[in-house]
Coordinates of C-alpha atoms in Angstrom, one line a residue:
X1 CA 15.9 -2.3 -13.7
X2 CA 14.7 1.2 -13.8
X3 CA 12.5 3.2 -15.8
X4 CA 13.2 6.6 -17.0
X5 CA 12.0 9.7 -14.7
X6 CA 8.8 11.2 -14.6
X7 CA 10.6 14.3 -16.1
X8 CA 12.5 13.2 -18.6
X9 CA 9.7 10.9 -19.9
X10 CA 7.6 13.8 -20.6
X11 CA 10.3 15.8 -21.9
X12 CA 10.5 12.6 -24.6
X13 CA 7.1 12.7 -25.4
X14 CA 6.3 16.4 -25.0
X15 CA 9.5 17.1 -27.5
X16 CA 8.0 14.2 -30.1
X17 CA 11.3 11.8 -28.9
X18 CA 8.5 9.2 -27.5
X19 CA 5.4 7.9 -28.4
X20 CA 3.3 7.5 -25.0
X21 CA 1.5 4.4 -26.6
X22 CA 4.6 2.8 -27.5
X23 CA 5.9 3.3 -23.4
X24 CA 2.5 1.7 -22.6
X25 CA 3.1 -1.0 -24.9
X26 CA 6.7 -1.7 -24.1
X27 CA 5.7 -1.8 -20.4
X28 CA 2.8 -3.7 -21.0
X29 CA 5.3 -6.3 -22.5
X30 CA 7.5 -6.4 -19.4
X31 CA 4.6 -7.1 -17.3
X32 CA 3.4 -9.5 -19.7
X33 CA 6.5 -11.0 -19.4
X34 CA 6.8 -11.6 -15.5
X35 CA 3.3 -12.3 -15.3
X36 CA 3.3 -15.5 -18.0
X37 CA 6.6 -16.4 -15.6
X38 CA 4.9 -16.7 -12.3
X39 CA 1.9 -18.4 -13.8
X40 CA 4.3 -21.5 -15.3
X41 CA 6.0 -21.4 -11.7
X42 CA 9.2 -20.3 -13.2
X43 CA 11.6 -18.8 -11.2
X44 CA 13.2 -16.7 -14.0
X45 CA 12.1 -14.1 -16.2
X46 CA 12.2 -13.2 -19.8
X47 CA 13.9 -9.8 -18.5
X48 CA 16.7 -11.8 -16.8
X49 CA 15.3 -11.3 -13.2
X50 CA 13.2 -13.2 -10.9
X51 CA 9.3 -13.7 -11.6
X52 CA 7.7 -11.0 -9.2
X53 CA 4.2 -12.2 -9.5
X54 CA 3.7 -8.8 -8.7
X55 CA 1.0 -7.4 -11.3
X56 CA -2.1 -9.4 -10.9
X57 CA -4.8 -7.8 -13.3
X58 CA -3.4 -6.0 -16.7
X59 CA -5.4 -3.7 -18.4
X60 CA -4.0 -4.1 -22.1
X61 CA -5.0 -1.3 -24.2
X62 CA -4.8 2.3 -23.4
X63 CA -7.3 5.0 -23.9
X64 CA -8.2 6.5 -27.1
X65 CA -7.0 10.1 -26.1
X66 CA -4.2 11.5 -23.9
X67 CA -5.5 13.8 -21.3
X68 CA -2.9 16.9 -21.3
X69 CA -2.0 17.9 -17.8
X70 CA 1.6 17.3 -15.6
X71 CA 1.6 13.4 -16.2
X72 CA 0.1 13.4 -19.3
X73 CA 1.1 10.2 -21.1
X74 CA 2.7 8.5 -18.1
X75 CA 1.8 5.0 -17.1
X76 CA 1.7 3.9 -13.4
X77 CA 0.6 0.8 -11.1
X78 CA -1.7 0.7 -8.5
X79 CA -2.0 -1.7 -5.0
X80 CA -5.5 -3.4 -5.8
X81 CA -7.0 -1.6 -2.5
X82 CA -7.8 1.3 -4.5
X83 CA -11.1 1.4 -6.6
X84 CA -11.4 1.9 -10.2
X85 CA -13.7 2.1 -12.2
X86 CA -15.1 -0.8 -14.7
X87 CA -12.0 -1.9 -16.5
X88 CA -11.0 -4.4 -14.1
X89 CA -11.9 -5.7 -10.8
X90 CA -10.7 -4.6 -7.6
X91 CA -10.3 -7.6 -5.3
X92 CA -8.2 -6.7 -2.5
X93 CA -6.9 -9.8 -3.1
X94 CA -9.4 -11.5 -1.4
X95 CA -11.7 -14.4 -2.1
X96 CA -14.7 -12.4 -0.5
X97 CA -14.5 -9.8 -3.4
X98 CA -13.1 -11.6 -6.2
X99 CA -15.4 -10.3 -9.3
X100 CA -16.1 -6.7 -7.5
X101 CA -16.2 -3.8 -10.1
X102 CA -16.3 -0.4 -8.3
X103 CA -18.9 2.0 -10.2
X104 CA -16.0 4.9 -9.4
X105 CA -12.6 5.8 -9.5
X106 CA -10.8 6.7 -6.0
X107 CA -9.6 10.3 -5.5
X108 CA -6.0 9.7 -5.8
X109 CA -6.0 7.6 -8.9
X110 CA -8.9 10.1 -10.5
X111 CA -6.4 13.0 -9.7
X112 CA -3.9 11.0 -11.5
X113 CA -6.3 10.5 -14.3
X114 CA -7.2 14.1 -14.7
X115 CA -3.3 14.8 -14.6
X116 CA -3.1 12.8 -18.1
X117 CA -1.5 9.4 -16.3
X118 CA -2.3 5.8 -17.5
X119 CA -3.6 3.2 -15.5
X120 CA -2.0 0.1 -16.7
X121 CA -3.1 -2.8 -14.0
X122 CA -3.5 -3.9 -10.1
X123 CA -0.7 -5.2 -7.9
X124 CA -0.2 -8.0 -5.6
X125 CA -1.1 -7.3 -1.5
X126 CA -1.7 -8.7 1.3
X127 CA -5.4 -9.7 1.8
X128 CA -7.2 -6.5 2.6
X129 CA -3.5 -5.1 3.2
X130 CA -3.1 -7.3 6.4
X131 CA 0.5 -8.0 6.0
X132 CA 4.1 -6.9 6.7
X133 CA 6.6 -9.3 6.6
X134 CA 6.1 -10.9 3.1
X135 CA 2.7 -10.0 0.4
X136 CA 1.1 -13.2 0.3
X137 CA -2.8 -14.6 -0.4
X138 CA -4.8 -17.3 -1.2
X139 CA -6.0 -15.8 -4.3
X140 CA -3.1 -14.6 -6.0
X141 CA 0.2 -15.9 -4.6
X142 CA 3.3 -14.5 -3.0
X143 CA 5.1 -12.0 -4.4
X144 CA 8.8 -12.7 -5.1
X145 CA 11.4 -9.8 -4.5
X146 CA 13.2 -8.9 -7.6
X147 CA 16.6 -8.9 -6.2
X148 CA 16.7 -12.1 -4.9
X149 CA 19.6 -14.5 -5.6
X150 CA 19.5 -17.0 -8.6
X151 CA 16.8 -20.1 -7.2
X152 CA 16.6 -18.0 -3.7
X153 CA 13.1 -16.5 -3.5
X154 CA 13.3 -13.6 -0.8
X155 CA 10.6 -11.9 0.6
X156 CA 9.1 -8.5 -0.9
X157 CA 7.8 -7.0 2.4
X158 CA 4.4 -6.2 2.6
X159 CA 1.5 -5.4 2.6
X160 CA 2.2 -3.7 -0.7
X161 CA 4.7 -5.6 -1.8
X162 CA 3.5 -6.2 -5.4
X163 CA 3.7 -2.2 -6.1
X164 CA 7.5 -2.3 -4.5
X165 CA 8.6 -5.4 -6.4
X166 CA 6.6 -4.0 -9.7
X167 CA 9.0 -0.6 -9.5
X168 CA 12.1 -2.4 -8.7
X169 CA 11.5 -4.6 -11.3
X170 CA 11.4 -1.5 -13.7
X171 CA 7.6 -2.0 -14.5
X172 CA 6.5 1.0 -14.6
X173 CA 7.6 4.6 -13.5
X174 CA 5.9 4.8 -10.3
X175 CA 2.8 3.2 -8.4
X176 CA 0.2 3.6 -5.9
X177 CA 0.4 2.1 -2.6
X178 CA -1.4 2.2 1.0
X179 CA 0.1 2.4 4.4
X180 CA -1.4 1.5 7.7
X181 CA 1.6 0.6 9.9
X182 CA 4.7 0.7 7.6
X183 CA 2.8 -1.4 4.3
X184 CA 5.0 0.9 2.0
X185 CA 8.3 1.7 3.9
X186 CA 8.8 -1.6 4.6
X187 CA 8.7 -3.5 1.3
X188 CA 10.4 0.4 -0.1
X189 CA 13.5 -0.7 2.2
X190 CA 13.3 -4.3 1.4
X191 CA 13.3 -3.7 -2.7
X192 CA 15.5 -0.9 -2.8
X193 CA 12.8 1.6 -3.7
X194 CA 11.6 5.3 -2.6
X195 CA 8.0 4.6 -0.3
X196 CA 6.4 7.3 0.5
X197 CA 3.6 8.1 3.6
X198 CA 2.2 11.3 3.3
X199 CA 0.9 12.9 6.6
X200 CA -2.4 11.1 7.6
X201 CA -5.3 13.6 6.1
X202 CA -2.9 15.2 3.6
X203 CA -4.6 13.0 0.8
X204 CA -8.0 11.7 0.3
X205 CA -8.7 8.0 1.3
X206 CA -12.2 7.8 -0.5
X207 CA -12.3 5.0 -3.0
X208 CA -9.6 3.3 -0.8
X209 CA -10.4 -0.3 0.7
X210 CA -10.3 0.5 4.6
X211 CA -8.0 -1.9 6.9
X212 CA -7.5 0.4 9.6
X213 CA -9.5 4.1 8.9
X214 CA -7.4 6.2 11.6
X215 CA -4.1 5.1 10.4
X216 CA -4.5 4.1 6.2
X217 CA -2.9 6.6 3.8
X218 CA -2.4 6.6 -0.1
X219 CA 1.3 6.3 -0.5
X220 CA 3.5 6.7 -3.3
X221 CA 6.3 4.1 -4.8
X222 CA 8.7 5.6 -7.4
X223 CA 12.5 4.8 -8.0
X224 CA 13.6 8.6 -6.9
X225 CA 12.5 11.2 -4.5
X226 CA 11.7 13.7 -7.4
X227 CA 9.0 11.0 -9.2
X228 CA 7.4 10.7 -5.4
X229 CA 7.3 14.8 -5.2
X230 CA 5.9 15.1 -8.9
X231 CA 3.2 12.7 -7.9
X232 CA 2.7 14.3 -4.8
X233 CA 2.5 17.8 -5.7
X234 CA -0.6 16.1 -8.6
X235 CA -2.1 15.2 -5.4
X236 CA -1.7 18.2 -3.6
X237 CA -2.5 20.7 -6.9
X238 CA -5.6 23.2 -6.1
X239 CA -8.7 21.4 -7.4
X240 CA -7.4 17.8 -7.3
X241 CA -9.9 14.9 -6.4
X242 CA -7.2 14.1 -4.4
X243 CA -8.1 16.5 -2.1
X244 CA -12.0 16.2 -1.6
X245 CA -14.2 13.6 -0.5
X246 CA -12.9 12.6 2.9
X247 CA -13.9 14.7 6.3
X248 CA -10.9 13.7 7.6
X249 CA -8.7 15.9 4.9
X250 CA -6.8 18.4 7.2
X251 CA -5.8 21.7 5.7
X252 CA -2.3 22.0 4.2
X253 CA -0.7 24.9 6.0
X254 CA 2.0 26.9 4.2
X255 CA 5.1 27.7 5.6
X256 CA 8.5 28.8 4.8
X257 CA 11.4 26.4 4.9
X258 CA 13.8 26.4 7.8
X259 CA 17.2 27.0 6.7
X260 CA 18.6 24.9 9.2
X261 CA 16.1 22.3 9.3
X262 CA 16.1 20.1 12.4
X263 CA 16.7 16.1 12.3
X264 CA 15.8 13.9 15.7
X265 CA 17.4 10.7 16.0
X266 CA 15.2 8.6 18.4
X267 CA 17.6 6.6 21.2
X268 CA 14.5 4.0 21.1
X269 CA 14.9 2.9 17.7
X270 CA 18.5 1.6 18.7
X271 CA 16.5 -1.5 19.1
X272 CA 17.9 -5.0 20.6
X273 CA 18.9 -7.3 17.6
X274 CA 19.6 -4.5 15.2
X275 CA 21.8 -5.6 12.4
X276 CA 25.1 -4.3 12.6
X277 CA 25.7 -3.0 9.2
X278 CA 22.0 -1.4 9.5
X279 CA 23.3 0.5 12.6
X280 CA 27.0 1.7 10.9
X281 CA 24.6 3.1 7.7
X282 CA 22.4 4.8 10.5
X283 CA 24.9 6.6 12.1
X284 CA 26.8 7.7 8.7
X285 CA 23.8 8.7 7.3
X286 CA 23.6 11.4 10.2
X287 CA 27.3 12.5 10.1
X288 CA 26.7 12.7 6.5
X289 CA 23.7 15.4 7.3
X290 CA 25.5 17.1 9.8
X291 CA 28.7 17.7 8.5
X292 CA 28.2 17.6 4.7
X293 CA 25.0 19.5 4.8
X294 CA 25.1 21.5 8.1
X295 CA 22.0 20.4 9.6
X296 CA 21.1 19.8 12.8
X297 CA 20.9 16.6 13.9
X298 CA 20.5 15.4 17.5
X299 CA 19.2 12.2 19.6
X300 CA 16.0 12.7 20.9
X301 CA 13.8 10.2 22.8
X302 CA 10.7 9.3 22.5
X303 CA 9.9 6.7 25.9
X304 CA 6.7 5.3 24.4
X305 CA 8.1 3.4 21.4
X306 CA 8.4 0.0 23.1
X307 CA 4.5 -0.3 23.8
X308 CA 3.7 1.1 19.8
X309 CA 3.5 -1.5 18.5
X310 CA 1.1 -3.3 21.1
X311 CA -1.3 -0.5 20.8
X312 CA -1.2 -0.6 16.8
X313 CA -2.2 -4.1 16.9
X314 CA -5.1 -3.8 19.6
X315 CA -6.2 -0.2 17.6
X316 CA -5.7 -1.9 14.5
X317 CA -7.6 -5.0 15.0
X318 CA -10.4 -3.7 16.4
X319 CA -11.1 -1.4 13.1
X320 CA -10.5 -4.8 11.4
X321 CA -13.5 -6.2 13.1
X322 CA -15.7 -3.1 12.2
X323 CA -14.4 -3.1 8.3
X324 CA -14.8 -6.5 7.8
X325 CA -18.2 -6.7 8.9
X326 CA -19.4 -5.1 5.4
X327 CA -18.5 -8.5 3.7
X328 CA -21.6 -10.7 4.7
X329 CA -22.8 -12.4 1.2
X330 CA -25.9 -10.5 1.2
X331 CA -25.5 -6.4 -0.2
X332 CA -21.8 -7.2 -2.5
X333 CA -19.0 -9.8 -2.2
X334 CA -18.4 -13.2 -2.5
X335 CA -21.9 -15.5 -1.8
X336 CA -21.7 -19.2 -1.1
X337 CA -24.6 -20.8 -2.9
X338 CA -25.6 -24.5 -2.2
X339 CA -23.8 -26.0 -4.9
X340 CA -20.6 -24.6 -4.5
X341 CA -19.9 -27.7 -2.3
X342 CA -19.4 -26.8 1.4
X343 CA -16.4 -27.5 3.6
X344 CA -17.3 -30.5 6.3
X345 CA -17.4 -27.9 8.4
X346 CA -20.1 -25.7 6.8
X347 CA -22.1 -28.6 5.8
X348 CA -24.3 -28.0 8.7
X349 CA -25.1 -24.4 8.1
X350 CA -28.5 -23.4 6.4
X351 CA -27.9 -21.2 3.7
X352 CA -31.8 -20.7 3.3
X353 CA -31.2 -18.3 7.0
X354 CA -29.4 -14.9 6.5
X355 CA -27.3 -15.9 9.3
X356 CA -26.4 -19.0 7.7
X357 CA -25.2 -17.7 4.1
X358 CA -23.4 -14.8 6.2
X359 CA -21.5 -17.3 8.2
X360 CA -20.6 -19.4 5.0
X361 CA -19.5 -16.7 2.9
X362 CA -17.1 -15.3 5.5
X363 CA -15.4 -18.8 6.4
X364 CA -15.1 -19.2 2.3
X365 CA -14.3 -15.5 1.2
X366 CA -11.5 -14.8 4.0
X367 CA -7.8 -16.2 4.6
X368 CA -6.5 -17.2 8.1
X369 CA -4.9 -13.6 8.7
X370 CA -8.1 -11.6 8.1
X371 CA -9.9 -14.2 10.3
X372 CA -7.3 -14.1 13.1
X373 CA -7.9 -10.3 13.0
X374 CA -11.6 -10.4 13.2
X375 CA -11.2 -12.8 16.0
X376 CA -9.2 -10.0 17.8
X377 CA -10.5 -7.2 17.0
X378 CA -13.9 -8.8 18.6
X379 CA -11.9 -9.9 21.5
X380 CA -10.7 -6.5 22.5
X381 CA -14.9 -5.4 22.0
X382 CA -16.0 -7.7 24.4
X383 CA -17.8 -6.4 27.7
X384 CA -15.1 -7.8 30.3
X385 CA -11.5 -6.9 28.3
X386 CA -12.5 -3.2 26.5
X387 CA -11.3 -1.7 29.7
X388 CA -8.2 -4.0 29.7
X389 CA -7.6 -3.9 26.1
X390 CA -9.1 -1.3 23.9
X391 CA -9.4 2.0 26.7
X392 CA -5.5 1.1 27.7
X393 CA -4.7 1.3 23.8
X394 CA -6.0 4.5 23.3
X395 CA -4.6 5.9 26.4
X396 CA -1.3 5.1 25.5
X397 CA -2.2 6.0 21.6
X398 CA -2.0 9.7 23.0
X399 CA 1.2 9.1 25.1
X400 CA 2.7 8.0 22.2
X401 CA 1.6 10.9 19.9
X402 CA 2.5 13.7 22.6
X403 CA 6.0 12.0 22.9
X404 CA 6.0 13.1 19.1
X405 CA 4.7 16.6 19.4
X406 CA 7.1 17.3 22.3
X407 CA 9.9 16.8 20.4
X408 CA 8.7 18.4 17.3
X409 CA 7.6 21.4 18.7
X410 CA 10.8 21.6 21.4

């Protein structure tokens, strides 16, 4: 199911061996492929793999001219978070911006762009990346993992499970993703691909949908580590949009490799439950580093782990709250008119008030997850728990990152 490299595709088409048109056209098929699939509810392919449903907006012919640069003539995927510009919407697949059209490109796909990649479509998410466990949405469906058994749907992961599912299904070289609190290493481990998180402020987030601002990063998903570093290093080239547009860009510092580079093993992550063969693979993938390679691996701890996850999801849903507030019917988004036909339970509302249209086009533009995090996040803001809540989160947000810096700078 995969695609060639990154390098050896442009060695075909730099050496005349490969058309780049005729890539973007035989990819294009595949896509096509899957996508008329999960439409007629089929469980099998055309390629002779499951329907991923994981491409949700094609954009079918190419541009005129190739721009030369790195990735010139390479076609990629990107989660539908990220804006770009006229050629299709970008929904988040969410009700509430359904027909948006950004009026720009983000930074990391208008690096790409300038590096002489392809955009060839959107992929399947969560709803405004709220998801882990599985990508599914009201507006476009779940995604289906393409290894799954024969008539045995398994989950993707998520949030950006379409772009994970999309590269294991061989769809396209590599594709963009976002990561707020494991969105691309989880559905990476779960389809068998490389996901990649770059250090928060390595890359620009402008032009990127925000779920959570202090913790979302453009990520990379590609079949092998070298794709992710050639993307990476695109990213990270001197002059790259990738690089501008976002005060909280930090400044890449440039050091030498260690020759005997150090590898923690956190005791906390032994958790309860673990799968058995998960923990054998964990422990020979450290003898394998440190006798095969000579480095120097050693258990560390870090004794804040068990409340992380807590303090994501108090952090996380209180950002959720502030983002989500944009979405009101009136500036951009989805707005409920009176003959769309209101639920019973809108029926009441006067859509002739401001407060009334706002109310009715968040009840019909959001799913149940974004609404359960706006509940939350408001929850945590209230008068009487932001001491309890919030104020305890961010305490233990810095315990959690000093347990981190201790052991990377012991």
């Amino acid at each position: 199911m995969k695609v060639g490299s990154i390098e050896r595709l442009r060695w075909a088409i730099s050496s005349g061996k490969l058309e780049p048109f005729r890539l973007y056209r035989f990819l294009q098929n595949r896509i096509k492929i899957d996508c008329s699939a999960s439409a007629e509810n089929l469980f099998s392919s055309g390629l002779n793999l499951p329907a991923t449903n994981s491409v949700i907006c094609r954009i079918i012919d190419p541009p005129q001219n190739l721009t030369p640069g790195p990735l010139s003539g390479i076609p990629f995927l990107a989660k539908d978070n990220f804006c770009l510009k006229g050629l299709i919407p970008t929904t988040c697949a969410s009700k509430s911006l359904h027909n948006f059209s950004p009026p720009y490109n983000a930074s990391v796909i208008q690096a790409l762009l300038d590096a002489g990649g392809i955009c060839m479509g959107k992929t399947n998410m969560d709803e405004f990346a709220m998801g882990s466990g599985s990508t599914e949405n009201p507006l476009s469906g779940p995604v289906v993992n393409p290894w799954s058994p024969k008539w045995d749907p398994r989950i993707a992961g998520g949030s950006s499970g379409g772009s994970a599912a999309a590269i294991a299904a061989g769809l396209a070289p590599f594709a963009l993703a976002s990561d707020t609190g494991g969105s691309v290493r989880n559905p990476a481990s779960l389809c068998g691909v490389v996901g990649f998180k770059p250090t928060y402020g390595l890359v620009s987030r402008q032009g990127m949908i925000p779920l959570a601002n202090v913790f979302d990063c453009p990520s990379i998903m590609a079949t092998r580590v070298a794709d992710v570093a050639k993307v990476l290093s695109v990213w990270l080239q001197t002059g790259s949009a990738a690089r501008k547009l976002d005060a909280t860009l930090a400044k890449i510092q440039k050091r030498s490799p260690s020759k005997c580079p150090r590898i923690g093993i956190p005791m906390e992550y032994y958790a309860p439950g673990m799968a058995v063969e998960v923990e054998r693979v964990w422990d020979e993938v450290a003898r394998w580093l440190a006798d095969d390679f000579k480095l120097n691996v050693k258990c560390v701890s870090l004794p804040h782990t068990p409340v992380a996850t807590a303090v994501y999801s108090v952090l996380c849903a209180v950002e959720v709250a502030s983002n989500m507030a944009r979405y009101d019917g009136l500036r951009y988004g989805l707005r409920v008119e009176p003959s769309d036909g209101l639920q019973k339970s809108l029926a009441k509302l006067n859509l002739e008030t401001s407060d009334g249209l706002m109310a009715a086009s968040r009840q019909m533009g959001f799913g149940d997850e974004v609404k359960n995090r706006i509940l939350a996040g408001n929850f945590f803001l209230l008068r009487g728990q932001k001491h309890r809540h919030l104020d305890s989160a961010r305490r233990l947000w810095r315990c959690v990152k000093d347990d981190y810096t201790k052991v990377l700078c012991g």
